[in-house]
Short mmCIF file of C-alpha atoms and ligand atoms in Angstrom, two decimals:
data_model
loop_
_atom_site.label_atom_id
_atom_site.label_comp_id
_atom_site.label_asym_id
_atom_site.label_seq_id
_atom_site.Cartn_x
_atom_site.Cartn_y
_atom_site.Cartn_z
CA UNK A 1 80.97 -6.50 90.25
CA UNK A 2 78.60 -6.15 94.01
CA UNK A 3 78.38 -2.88 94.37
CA UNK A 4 76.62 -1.39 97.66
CA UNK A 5 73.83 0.86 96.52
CA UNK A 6 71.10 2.24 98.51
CA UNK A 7 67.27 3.16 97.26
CA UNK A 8 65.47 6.00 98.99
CA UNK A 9 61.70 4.78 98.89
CA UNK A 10 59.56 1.61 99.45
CA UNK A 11 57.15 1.92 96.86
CA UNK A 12 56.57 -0.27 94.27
CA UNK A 13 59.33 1.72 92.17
CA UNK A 14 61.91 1.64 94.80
CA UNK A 15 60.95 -1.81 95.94
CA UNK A 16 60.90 -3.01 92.22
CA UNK A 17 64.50 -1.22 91.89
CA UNK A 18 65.71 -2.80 95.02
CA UNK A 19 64.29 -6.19 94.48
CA UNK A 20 66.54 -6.38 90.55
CA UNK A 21 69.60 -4.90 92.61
CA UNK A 22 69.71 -7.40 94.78
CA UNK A 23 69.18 -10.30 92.47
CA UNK A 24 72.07 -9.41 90.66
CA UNK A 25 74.33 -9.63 93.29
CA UNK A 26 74.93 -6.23 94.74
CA UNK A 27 74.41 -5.32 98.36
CA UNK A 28 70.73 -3.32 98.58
CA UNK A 29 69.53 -1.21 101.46
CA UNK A 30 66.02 -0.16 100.42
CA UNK A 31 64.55 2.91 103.40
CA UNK A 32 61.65 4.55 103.77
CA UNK A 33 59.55 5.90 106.36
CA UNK A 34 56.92 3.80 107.01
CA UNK A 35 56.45 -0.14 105.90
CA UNK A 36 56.85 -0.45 102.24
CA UNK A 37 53.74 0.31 99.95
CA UNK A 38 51.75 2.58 102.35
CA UNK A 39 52.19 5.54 100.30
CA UNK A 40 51.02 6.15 96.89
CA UNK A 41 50.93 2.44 96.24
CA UNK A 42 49.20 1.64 98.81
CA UNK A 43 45.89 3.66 97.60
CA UNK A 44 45.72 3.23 93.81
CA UNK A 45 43.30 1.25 91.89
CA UNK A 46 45.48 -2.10 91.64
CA UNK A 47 45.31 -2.68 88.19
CA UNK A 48 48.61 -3.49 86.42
CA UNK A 49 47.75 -1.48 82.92
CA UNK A 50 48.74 -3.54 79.56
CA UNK A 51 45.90 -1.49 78.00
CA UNK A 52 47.63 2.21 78.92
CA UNK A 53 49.81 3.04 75.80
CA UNK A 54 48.30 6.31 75.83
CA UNK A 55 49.95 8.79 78.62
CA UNK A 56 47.07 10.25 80.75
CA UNK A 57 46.60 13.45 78.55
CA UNK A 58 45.30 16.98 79.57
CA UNK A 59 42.32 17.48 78.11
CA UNK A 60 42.69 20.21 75.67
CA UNK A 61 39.34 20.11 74.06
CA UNK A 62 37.27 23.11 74.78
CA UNK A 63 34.09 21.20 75.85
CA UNK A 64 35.88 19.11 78.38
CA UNK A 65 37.35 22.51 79.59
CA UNK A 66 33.91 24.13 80.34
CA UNK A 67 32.78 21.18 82.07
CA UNK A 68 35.77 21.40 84.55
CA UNK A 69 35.80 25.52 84.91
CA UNK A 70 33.22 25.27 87.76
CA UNK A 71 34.98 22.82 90.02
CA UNK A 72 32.11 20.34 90.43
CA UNK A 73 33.21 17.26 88.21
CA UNK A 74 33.78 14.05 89.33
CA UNK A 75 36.71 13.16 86.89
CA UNK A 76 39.19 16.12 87.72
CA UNK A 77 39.21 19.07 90.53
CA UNK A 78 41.63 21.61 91.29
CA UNK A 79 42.44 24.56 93.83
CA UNK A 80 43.05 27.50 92.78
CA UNK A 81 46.70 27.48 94.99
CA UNK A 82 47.67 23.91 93.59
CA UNK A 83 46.88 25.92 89.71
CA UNK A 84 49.20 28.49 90.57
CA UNK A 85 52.59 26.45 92.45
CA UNK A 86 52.19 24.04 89.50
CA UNK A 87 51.74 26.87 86.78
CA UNK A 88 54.68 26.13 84.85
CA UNK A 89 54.74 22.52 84.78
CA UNK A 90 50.48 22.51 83.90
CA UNK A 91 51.34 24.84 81.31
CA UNK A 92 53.79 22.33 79.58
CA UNK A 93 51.56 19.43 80.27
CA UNK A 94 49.29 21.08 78.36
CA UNK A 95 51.44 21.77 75.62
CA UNK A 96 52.70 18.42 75.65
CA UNK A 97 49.10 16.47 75.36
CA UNK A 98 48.12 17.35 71.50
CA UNK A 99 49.64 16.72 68.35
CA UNK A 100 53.30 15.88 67.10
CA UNK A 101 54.71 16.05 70.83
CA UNK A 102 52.21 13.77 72.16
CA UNK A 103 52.47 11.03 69.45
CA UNK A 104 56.45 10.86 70.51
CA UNK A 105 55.45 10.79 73.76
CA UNK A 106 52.90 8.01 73.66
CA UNK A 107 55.67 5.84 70.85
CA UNK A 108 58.21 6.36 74.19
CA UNK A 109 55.65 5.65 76.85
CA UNK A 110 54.11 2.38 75.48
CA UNK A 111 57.57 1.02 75.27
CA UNK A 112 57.72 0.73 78.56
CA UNK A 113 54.16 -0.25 79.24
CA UNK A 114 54.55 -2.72 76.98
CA UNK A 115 56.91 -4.26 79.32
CA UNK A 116 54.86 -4.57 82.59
CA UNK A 117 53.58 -7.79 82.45
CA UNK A 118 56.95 -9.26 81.26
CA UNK A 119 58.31 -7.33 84.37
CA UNK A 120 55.45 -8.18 87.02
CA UNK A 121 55.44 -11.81 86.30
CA UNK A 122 58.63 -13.34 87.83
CA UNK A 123 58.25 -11.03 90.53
CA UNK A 124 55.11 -12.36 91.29
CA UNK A 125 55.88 -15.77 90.70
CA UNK A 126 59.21 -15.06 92.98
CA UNK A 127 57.02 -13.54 95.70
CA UNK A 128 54.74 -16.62 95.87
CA UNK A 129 51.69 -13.96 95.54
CA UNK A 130 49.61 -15.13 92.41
CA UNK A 131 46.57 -14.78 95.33
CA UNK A 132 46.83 -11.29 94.68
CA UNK A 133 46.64 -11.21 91.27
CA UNK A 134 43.75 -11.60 89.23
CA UNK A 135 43.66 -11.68 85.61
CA UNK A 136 41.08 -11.38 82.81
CA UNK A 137 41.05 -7.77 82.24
CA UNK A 138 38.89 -5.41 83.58
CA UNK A 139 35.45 -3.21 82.11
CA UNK A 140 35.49 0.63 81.06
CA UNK A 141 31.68 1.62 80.81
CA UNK A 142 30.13 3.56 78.59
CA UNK A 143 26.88 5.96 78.85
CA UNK A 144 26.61 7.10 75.33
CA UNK A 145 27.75 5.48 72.27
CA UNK A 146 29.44 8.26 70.82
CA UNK A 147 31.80 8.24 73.75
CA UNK A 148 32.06 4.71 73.14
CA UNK A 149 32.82 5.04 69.45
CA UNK A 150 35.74 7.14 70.11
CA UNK A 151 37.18 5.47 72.46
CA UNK A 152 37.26 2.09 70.19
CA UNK A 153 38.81 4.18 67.73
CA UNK A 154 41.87 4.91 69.61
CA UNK A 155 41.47 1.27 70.59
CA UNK A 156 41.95 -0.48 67.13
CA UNK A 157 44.53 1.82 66.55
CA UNK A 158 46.35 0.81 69.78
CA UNK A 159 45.99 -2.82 68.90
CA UNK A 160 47.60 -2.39 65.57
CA UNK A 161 50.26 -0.13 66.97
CA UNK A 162 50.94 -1.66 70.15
CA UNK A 163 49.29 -5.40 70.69
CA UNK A 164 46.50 -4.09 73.16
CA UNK A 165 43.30 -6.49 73.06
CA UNK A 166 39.86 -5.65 74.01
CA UNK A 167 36.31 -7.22 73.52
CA UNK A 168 33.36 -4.83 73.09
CA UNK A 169 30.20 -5.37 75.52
CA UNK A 170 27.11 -4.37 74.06
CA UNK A 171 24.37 -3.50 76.58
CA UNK A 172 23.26 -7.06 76.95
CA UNK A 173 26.29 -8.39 77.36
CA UNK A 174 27.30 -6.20 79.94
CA UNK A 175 24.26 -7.21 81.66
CA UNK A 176 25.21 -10.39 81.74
CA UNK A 177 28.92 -10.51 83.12
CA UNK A 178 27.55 -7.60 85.56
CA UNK A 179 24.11 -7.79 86.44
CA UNK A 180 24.04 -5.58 89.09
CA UNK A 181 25.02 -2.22 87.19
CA UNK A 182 22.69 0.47 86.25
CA UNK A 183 20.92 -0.55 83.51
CA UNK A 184 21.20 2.48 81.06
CA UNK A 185 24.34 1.78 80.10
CA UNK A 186 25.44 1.11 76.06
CA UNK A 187 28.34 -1.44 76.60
CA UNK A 188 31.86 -1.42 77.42
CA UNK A 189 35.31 -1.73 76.68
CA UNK A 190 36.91 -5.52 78.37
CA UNK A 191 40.16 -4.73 78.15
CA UNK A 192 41.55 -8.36 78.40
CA UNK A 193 45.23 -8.58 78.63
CA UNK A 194 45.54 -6.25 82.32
CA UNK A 195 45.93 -7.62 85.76
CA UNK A 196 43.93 -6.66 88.89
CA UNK A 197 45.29 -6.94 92.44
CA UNK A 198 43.05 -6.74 95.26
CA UNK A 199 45.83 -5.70 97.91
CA UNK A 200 48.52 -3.10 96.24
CA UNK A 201 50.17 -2.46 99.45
CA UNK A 202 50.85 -5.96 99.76
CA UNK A 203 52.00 -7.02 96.56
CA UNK A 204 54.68 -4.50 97.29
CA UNK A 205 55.27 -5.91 101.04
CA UNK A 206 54.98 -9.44 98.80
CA UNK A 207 58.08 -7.53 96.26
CA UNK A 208 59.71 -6.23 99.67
CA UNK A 209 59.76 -9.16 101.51
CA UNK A 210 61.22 -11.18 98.64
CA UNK A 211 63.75 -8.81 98.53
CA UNK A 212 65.08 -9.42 102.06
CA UNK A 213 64.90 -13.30 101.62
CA UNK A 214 67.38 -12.26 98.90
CA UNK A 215 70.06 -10.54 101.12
CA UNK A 216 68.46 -7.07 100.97
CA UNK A 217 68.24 -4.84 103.75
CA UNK A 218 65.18 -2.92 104.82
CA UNK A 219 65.90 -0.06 107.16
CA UNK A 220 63.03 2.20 108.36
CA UNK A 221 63.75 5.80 108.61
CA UNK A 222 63.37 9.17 107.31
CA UNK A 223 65.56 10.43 105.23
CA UNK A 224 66.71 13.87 105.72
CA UNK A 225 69.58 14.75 103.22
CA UNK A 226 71.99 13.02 101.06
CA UNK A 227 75.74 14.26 100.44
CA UNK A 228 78.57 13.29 98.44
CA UNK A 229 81.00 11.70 100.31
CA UNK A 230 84.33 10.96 98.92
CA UNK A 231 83.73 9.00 95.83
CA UNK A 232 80.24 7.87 97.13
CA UNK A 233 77.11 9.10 98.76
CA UNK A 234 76.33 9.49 102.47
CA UNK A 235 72.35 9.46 103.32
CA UNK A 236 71.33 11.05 106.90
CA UNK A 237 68.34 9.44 108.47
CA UNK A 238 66.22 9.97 111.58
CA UNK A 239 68.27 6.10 112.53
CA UNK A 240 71.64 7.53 111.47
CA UNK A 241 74.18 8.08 108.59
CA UNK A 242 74.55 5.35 105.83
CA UNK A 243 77.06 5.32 103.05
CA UNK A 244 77.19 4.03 99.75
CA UNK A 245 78.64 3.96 95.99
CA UNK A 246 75.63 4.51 94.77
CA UNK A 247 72.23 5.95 95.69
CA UNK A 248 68.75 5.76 94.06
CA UNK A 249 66.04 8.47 94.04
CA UNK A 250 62.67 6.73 94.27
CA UNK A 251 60.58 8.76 96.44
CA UNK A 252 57.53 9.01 94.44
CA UNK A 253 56.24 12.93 95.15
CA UNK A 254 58.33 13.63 97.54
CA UNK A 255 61.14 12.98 95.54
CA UNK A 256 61.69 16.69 94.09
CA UNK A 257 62.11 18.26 97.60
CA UNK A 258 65.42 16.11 98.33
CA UNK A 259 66.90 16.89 94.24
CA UNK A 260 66.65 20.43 94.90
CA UNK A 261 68.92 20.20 98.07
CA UNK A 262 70.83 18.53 95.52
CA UNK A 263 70.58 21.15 93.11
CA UNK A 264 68.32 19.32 90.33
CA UNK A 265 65.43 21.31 89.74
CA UNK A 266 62.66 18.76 88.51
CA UNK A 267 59.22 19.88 87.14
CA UNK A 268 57.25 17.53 89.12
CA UNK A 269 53.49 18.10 90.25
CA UNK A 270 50.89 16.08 91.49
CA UNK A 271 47.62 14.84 90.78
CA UNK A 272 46.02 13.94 94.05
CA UNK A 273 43.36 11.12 94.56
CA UNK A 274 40.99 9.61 96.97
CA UNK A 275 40.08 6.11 97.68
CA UNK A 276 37.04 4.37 100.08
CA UNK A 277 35.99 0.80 100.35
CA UNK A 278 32.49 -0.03 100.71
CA UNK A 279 30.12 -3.25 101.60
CA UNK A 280 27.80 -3.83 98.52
CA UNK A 281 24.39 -4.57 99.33
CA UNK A 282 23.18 -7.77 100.53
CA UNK A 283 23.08 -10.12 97.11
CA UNK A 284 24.71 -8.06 94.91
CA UNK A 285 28.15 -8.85 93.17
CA UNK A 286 30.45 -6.95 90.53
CA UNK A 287 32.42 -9.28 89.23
CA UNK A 288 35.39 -6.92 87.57
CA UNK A 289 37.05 -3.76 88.31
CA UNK A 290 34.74 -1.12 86.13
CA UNK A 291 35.31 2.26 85.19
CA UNK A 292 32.52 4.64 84.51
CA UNK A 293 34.69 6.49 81.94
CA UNK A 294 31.87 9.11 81.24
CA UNK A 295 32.22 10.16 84.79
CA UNK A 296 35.50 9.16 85.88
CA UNK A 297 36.05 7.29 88.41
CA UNK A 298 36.68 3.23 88.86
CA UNK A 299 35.12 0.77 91.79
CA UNK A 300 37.31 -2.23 92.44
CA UNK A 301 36.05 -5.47 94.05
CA UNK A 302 39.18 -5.82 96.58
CA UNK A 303 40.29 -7.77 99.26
CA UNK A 304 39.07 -4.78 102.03
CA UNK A 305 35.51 -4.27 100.33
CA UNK A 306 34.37 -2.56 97.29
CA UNK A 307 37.07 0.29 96.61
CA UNK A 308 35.81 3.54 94.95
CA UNK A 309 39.01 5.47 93.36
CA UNK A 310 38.58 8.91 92.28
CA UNK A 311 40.35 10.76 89.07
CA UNK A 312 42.36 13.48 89.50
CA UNK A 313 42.63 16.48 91.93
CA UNK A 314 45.42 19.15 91.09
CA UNK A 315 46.60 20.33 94.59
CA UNK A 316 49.66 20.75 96.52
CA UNK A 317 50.82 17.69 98.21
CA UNK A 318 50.77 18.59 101.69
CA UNK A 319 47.20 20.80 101.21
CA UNK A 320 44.51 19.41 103.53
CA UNK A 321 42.38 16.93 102.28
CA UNK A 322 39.35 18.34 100.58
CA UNK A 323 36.29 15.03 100.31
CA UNK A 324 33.90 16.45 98.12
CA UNK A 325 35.47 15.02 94.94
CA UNK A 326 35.20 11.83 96.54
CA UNK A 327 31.49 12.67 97.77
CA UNK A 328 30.52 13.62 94.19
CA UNK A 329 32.15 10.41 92.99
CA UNK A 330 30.00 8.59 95.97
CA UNK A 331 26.59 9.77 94.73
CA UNK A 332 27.67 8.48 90.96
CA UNK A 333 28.72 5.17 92.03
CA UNK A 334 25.94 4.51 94.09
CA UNK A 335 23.67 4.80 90.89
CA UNK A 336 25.64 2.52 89.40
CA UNK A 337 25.97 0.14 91.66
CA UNK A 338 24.32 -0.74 94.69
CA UNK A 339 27.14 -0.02 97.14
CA UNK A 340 26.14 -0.30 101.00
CA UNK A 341 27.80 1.47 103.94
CA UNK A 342 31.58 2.65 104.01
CA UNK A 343 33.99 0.37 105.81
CA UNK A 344 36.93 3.15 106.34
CA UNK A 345 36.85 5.45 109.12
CA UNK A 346 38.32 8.54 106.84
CA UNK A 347 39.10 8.29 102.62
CA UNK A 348 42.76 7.65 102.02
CA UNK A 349 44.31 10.30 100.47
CA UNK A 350 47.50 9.82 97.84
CA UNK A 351 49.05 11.71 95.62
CA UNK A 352 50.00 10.97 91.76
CA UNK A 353 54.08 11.55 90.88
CA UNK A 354 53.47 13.52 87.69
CA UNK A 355 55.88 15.24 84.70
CA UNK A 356 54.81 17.80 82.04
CA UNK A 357 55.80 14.91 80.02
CA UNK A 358 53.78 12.87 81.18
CA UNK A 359 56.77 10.07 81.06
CA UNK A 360 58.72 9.09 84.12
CA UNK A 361 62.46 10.22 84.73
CA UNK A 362 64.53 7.14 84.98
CA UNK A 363 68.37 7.48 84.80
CA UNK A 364 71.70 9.18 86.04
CA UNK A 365 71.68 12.14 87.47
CA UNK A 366 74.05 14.21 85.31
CA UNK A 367 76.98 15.38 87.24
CA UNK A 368 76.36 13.11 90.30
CA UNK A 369 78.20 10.51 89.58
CA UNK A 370 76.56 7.57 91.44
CA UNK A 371 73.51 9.06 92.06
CA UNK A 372 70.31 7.52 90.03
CA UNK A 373 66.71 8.49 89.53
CA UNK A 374 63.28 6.89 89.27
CA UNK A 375 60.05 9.04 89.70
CA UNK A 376 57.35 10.94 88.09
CA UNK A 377 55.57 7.31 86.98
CA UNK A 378 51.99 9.52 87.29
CA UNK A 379 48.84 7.43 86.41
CA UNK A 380 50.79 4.06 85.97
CA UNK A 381 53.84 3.62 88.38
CA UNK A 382 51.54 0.68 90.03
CA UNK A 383 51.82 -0.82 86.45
CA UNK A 384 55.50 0.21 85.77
CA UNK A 385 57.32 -0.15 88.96
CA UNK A 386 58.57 -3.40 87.93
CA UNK A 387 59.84 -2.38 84.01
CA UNK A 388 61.88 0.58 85.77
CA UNK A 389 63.98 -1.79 87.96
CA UNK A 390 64.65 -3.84 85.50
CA UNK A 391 65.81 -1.27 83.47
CA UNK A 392 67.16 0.88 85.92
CA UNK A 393 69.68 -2.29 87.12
CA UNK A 394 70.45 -2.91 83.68
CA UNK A 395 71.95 0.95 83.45
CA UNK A 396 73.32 0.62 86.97
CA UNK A 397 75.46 -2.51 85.86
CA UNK A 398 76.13 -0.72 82.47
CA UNK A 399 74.01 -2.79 80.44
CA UNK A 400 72.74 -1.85 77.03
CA UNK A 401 68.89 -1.81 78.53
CA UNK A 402 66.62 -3.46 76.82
CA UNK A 403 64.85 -0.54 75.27
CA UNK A 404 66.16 3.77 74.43
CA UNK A 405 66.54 4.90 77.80
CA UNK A 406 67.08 8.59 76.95
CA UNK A 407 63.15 9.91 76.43
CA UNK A 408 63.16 9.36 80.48
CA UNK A 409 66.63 11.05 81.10
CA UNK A 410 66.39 13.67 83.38
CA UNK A 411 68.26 16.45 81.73
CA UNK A 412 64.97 16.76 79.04
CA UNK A 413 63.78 19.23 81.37
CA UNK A 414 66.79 21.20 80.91
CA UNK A 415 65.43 23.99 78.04
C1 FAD B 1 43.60 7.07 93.15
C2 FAD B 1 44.79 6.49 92.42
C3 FAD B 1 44.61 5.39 91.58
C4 FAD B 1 45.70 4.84 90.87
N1 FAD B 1 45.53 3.70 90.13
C5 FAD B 1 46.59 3.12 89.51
C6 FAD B 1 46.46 1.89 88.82
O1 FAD B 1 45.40 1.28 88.78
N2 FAD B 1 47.54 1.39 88.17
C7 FAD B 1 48.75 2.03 88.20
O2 FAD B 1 49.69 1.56 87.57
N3 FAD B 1 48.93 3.16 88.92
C8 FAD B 1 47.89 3.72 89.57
N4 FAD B 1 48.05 4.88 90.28
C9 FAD B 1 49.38 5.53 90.30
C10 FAD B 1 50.34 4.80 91.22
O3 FAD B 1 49.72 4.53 92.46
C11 FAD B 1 51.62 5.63 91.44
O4 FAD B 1 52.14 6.05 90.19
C12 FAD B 1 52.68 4.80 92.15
O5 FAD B 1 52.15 4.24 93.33
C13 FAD B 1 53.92 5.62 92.46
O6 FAD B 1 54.83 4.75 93.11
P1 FAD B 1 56.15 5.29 93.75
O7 FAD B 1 56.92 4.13 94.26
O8 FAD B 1 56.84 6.21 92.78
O9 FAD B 1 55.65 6.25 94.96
P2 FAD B 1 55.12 5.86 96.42
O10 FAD B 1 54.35 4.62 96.41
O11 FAD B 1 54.46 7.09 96.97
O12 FAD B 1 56.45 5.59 97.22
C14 FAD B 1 57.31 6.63 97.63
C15 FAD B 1 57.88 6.23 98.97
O13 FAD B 1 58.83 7.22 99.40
C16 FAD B 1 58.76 7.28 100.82
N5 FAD B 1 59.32 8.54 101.28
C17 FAD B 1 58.96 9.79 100.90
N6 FAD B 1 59.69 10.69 101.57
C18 FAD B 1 60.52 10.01 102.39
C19 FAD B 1 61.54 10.39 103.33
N7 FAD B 1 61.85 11.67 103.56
N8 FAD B 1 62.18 9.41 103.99
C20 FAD B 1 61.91 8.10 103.77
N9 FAD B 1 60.97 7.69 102.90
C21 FAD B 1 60.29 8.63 102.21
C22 FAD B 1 57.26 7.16 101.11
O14 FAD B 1 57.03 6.75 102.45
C23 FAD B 1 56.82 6.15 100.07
O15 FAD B 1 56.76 4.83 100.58
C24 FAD B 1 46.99 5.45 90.99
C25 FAD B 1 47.17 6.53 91.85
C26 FAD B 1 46.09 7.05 92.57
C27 FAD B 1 46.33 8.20 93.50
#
């Protein structure tokens, strides 16, 4: 049965929610603020994560701990404000990223990464944008070969457990695919089965505009509250009042500010994160997206230059920007690569959607009848956008999904 249903947020989980609405018949309006994918999506590293079975964990070993206490590491940075606002939920996150609780977590989180490729692809193929999409895996880096050694580790494991495949690089033969690199380095990690797009914002305006050749509706305005109204859901907008039967939450960070004026209290923080793009100098090449996992940050050979991505900053959302994270990542990357002069006039700044669980919420909202959720998608909604509107519809329409939906329920967070 078409139902009319309306999703609050053009990113690629709202567009990727929108986009398997639509195709099933029901009549979508999909809003957001700006254009979709300028957010969150816009910024990220582009790589659509097969390899990511593990959630991104807090590091909970005391050596990693020291390292971070001073504030001068490239991988993660914090302010001492964004610590305290996000207390509670840091304090879970930690709780939640060592033993028995994180091996649940990870068993619920690969099954939906394992899904992203399945769910990218037709979308893709739908959007006529395979020139966005490069595949053949990208290269995590290694300076020592401990580092290295446990990393494969967890790697074997993963293949067993969940059908991740990797080749290992030893120095020479990470010479070879990338010449230009440092030359110190002990190998690396080609993750083979991910896919690399060199324009994230537009694969989602590909997704988007797919969507509208489908019937969908794009409206753009900001939305300022959402009501019940009679048996459905009126949403007020800086372009005026729409109704619906049924409305979907997908408002990446900023989703938790309109759920409490709904009265859901969600635990969600965020990890911020910087991006630049840069000419390389004359003659030189890299030929994958690498990570220098020692040091933590990634440099992706995109469609706008050579994009440097930065790990994580714990902040508020709406704190002003703070570049020296980004300028500490700068001086790295330049040694390992010879990057030229920045093509951006300022770093984009963007802002991870993150749980203590480190898992998404995806679901009803209990007690809102109508009302459906899909945020919190952290260090991999680029990757999972696509999984959660597949299974998101397939709940909608009252569908068995295809895999147990109720580690992402929202009412987890209830005790
Ligand atoms: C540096 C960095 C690198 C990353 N690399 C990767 C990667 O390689 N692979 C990966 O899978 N993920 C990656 N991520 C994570 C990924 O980018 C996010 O998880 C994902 O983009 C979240 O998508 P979203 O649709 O939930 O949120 P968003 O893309 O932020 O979309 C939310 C939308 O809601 C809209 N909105 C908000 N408030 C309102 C309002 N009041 N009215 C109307 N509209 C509103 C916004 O305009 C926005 O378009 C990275 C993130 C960062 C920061």
């Amino acid at each position: 049965m078409s139902r009319n249903i309306i999703v609050l947020g053009a990113g690629m989980v709202g567009v990727s929610i929108a986009w398997h609405l639509v195709r099933r018949g029901h009549t979508v309006t999909l809003v957001d603020r700006r254009e979709p994918g300028r957010e969150t999506s816009f910024g990220n590293a582009g790589i659509i994560q097969r390899e990511a079975v593990r959630p991104y964990a807090f590091p909970r070993d005391v050596g990693t701990l020291l390292r971070v206490l001073p504030n001068r590491e490239v991988d993660i940075r914090y302010r001492p404000t964004g610590m305290l606002s996000a207390a509670g939920p840091l304090l879970q996150y930690w709780l939640n990223s060592g033993g028995e609780r994180y091996a649940r977590i990870t068993r619920e989180w690969a099954s939906l990464i394992m899904r992203c490729q399945n769910a990218h692809g037709p979308m893709i193929e739908a959007a006529g944008a395979e020139g966005l999409v490069r595949k053949g895996g990208w290269l995590e880096l290694y300076r020592t070969q401990k580092a290295m050694d446990e990393r494969l580790a967890e790697a074997r494991e993963d293949r067993q457990r969940f059908g991740v495949e990797f080749e290992v690089l030893d120095a020479a033969a990470l010479q070879a695919s990338e010449p230009y690199l440092q030359k110190n380095l002990v190998g690396a990690i080609h993750w083979t089965q991910p896919w690399m797009v060199s324009d994230p914002g537009a694969l989602v305006q590909a997704y988007a505009r797919n969507f509208v050749e489908q019937g969908g509706r794009l409206v753009q305005a900001s939305v300022e509250g959402v009501t019940r109204e009679g048996s459905g859901w009126r949403v007020a907008t800086s372009e005026g009042d729409f109704e619906a039967e049924q409305v979907v939450v997908a408002m990446g960070p900023w989703s938790g500010d309109l759920l409490s004026s709904l009265g859901i209290k969600v635990p969600l923080f965020v990890k911020r994160g910087y991006h630049m793009h840069y000419s390389a100098e004359q003659g030189a090449t890299l030929n994958h997206w690498v990570m220098d996992a020692e040091k933590g940050f990634l440099l992706e050979p995109m469609r706008a230059g050579i994009r440097l991505t930065t790990g994580a900053e714990l902040a508020n959302l709406d704190a002003p920007p703070q570049y020296r994270q980004l300028a500490a990542a700068e001086r790295a990357a330049r040694k390992l690569f010879p990057l030229g002069k920045r093509r951006d006039a300022e770093p984009w700044k963007g802002a991870r959607p993150c749980m203590p669980d480190m898992k998404p919420v995806i679901g009803p909202a209990p007690g809102k009848p109508g009302l459906w959720l899909a945020f919190g998608h952290g260090h991999q909604g680029f990757t999972l956008g696509p999984a959660t509107g597949e299974l998101l519809a397939q709940m909608m329409d009252g569908e068995t999904p295809a895999i147990d939906m109720q580690p992402f329920a929202v009412d987890r967070f209830k005790h």
